[in-house]
Coordinates of C-alpha atoms in Angstrom, one line a residue:
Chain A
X1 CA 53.3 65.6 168.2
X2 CA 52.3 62.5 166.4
X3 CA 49.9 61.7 169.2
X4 CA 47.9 65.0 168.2
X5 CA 48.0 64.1 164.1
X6 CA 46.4 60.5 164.7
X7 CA 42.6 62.1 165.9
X8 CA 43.1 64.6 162.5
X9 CA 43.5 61.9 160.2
X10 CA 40.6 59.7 162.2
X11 CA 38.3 62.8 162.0
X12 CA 39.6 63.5 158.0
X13 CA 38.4 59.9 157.3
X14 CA 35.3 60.3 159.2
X15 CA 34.5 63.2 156.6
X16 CA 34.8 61.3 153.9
X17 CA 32.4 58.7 154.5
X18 CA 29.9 61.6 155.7
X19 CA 30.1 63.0 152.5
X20 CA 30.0 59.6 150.6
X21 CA 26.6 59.2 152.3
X22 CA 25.0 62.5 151.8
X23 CA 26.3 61.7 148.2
X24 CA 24.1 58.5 148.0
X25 CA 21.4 60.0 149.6
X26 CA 21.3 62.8 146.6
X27 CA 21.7 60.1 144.1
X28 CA 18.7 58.1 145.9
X29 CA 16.1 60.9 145.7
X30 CA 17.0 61.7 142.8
X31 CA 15.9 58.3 141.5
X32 CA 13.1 58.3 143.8
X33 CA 12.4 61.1 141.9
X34 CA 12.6 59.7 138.6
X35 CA 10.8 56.9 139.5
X36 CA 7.5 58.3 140.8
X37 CA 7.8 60.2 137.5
X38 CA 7.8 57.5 134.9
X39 CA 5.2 56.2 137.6
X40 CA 2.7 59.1 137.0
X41 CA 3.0 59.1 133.2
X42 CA 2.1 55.5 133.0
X43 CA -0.8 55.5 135.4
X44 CA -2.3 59.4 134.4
X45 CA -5.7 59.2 132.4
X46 CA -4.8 59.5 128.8
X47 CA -6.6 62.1 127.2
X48 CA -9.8 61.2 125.2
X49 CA -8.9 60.4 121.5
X50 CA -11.4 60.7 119.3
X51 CA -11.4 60.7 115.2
X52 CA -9.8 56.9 115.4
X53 CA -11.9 55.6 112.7
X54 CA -11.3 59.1 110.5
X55 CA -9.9 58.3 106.9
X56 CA -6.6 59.5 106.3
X57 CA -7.3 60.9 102.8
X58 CA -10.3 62.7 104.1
X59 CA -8.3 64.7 106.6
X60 CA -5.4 65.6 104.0
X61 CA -8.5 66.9 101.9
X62 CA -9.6 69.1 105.1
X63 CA -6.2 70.5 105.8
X64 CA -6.0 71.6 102.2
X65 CA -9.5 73.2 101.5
X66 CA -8.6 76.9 100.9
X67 CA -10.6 79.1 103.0
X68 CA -11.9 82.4 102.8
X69 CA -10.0 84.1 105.6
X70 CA -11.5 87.5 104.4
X71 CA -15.0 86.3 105.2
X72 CA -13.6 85.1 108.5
X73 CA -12.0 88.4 109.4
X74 CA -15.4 90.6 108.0
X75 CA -17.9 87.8 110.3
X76 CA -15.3 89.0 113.6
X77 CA -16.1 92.4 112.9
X78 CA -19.3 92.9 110.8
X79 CA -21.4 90.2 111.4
X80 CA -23.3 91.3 114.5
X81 CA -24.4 94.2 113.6
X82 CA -25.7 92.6 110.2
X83 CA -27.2 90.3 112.1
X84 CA -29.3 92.9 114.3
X85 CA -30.3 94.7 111.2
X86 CA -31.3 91.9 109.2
X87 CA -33.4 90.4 111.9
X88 CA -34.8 93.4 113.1
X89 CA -36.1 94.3 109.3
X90 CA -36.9 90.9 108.1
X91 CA -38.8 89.2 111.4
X92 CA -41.7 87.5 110.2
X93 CA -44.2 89.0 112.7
X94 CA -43.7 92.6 110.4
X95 CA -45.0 90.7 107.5
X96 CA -48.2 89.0 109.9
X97 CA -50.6 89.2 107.7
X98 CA -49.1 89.5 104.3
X99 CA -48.3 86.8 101.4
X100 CA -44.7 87.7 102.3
X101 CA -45.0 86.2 105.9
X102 CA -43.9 82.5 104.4
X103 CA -40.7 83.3 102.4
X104 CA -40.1 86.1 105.7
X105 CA -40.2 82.9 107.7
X106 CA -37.3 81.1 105.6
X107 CA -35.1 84.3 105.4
X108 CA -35.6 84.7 109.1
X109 CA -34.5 81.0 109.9
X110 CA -31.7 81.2 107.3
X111 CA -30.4 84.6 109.1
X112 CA -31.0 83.1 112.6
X113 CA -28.7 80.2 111.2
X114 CA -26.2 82.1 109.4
X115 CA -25.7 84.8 112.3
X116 CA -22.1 84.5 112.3
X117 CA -20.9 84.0 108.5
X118 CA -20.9 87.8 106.9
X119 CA -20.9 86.5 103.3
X120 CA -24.0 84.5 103.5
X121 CA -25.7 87.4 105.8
X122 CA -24.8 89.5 102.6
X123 CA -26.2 87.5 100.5
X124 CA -29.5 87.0 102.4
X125 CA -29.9 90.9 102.8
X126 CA -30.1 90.7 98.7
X127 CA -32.9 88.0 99.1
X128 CA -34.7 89.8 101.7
X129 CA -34.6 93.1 99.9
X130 CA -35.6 91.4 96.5
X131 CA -38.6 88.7 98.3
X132 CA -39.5 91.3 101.6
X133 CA -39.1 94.4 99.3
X134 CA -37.4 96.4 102.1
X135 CA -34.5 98.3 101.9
X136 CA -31.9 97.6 104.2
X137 CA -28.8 99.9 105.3
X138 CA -25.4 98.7 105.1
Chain B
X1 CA 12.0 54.1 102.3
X2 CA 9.4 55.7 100.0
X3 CA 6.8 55.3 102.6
X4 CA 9.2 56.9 105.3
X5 CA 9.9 59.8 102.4
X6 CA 6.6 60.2 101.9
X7 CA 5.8 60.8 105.5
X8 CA 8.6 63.0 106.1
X9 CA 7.0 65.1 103.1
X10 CA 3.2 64.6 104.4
X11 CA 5.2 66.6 107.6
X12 CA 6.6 69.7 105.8
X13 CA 3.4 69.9 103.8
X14 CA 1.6 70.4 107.0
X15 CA 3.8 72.6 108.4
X16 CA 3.5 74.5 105.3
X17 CA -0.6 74.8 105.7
X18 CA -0.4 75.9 109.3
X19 CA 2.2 78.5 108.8
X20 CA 0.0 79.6 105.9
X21 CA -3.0 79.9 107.9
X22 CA -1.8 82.0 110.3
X23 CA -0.5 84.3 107.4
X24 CA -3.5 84.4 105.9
X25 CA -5.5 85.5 109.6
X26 CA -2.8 88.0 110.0
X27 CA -2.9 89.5 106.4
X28 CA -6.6 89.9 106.6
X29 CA -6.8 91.0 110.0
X30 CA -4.4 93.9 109.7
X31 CA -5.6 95.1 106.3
X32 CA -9.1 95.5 108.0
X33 CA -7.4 97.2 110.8
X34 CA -5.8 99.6 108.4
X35 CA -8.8 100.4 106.4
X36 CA -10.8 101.4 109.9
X37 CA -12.9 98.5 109.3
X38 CA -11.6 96.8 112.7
X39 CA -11.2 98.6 116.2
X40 CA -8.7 96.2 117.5
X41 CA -5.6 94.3 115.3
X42 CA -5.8 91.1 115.8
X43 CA -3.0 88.6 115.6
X44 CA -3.0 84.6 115.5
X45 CA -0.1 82.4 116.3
X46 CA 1.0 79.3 117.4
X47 CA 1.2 77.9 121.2
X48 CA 1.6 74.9 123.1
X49 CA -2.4 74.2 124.1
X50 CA -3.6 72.5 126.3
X51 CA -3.1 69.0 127.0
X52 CA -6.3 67.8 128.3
X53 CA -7.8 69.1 124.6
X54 CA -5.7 66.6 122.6
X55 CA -6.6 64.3 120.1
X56 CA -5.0 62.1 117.4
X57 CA -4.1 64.9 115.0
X58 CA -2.6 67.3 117.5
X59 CA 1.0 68.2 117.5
X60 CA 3.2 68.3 119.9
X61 CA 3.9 71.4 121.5
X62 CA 1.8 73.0 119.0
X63 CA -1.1 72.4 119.4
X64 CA -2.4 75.9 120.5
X65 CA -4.3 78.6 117.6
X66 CA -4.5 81.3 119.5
X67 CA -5.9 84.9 118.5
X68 CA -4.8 88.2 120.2
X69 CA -5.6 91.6 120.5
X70 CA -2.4 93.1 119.5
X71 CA -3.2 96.9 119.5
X72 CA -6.1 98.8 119.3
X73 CA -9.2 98.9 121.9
X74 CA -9.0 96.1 124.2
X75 CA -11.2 93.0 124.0
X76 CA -13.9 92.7 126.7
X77 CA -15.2 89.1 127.4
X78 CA -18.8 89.2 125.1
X79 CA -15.6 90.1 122.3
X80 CA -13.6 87.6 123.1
X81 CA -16.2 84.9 123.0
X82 CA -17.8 86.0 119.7
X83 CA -14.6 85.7 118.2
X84 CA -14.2 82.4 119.5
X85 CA -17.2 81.4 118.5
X86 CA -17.1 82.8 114.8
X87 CA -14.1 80.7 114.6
X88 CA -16.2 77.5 116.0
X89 CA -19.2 78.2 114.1
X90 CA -17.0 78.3 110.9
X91 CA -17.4 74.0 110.7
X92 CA -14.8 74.0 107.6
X93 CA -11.8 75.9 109.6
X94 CA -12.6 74.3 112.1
X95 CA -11.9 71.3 110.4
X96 CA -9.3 72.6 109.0
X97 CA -7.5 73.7 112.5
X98 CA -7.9 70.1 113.8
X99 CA -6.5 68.1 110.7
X100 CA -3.8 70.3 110.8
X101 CA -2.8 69.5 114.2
X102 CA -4.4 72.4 116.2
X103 CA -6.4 70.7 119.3
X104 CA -6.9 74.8 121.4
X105 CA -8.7 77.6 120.7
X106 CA -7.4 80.6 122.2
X107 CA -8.4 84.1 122.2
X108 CA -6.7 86.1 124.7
X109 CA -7.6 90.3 125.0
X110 CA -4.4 92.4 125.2
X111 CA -1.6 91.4 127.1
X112 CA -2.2 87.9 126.5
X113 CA -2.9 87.2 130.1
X114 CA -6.5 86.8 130.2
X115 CA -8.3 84.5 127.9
X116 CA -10.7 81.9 126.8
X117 CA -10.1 78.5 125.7
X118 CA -11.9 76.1 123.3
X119 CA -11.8 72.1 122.9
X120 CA -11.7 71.8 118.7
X121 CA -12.3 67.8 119.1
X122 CA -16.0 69.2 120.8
X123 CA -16.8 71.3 118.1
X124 CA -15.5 69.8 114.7
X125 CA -18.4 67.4 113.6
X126 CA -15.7 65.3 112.0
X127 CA -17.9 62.4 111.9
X128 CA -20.9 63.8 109.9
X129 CA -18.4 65.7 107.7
X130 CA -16.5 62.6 106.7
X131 CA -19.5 60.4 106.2

């Protein structure tokens, strides 16, 4: 009987170390792991900074200028078709030979410039319609 | 001690701006979508960004202002870049998006899953602003 237990306990023992090995080889590619890690955050290309030389004050004053979200909203959803209208009525080549032609030159740029900001395309379609003396549509 | 106070403050300050910002877009956006004015509601929040569009300012994790269609017709691609580009065109929000730690421009058309994306460092003209 005891000759049969002795290969059990030999075979029991072998286990053990099997698993103490497959253990450390976990633990090793684990830290292999870690390793090649901390290895690519030190040698990846750090992404461009730029504004280092930007005042401290002058950015608090940036964060805190109020905005006119409104006008933001109104240039998403208005502006464009402002935009056609106003350059469509005031282009300078309507005005060729005219003494409007100069100041429809200026309104034109101004519009061209402007062709995203609603309030200011407002308040060019008041110039144009006071300086062009055309009426435009909303 | 004061300085680190005053820091700590500086931080919830902040915090305070960018959580007011995206009210304010939200507010505007749906009362414009009420009134008919707009054919798609619009809503802004906060996401992670992208990394490779950091800068000094940005904050971690949040470095993403991203507008979506929330109801309404969906946004086609011409839409979705004019809105981005109202947004980049506007030189003081844009300012204001990167000193407050925004580094992303996102507009995504409904469901979120398709997009554009903007670099704010490539469009803010920080330096002629500040000198």
């Amino acid at each position: 009987m005891s000759l049969f237990s002795e290969p059990d306990t030999f075979e029991v023992i072998n286990d053990t170390v099997a698993s103490e090995g497959s253990l450390w080889k976990y633990v090793s590619i684990v830290q292999f792991g870690v390793i090649a890690y901390l290895a690519y955050k030190v040698y990846r290309k750090k992404p461009e900074i730029k504004f280092k030389n930007v005042n401290r004050e002058t950015v608090k004053e940036a964060a805190s200028k109020e905005l006119d979200m409104e006008n933001v909203i109104n240039s998403i959803n208005k502006a464009k078709p402002l935009f056609k209208e106003l350059s469509k009525k005031c282009h300078p080549d309507k005005f060729a030979n005219s003494d409007k032609h100069e100041s429809a030159l200026k309104i034109y740029q101004k519009i061209t410039t402007n062709k995203r900001n609603y309030s200011k395309l407002l308040d060019l379609k008041v110039l144009a319609e006071e300086e062009l003396d055309i009426k435009i549509s909303d | 001690m004061w300085h680190k106070i005053m820091v700590i403050a500086d931080w919830f300050g902040e915090m305070r701006e960018r959580y007011n910002l995206i009210r304010q877009f939200n507010q505007s956006a749906k009362q414009t979508f009420i009134k008919g004015e707009a054919p798609t509601l619009l809503e802004a929040k906060i996401t992670k960004g992208d990394s490779a569009f950091r800068h000094e300012f940005s904050k971690f994790r949040g470095g993403g202002f991203r507008i979506k269609a929330l109801s309404g017709s969906a946004l086609k691609n011409s839409e979705m870049m004019e809105i981005g580009k109202i947004i980049i065109d506007n030189e003081e929000l844009t300012r204001k998006l990167i000193a407050l730690g925004w580094d992303t421009l996102e507009v995504h058309a409904e469901g979120g899953k398709k997009g554009l994306k903007w670099a704010l460092k490539k469009h803010a003209k920080f330096g002629g602003y500040l000198n």
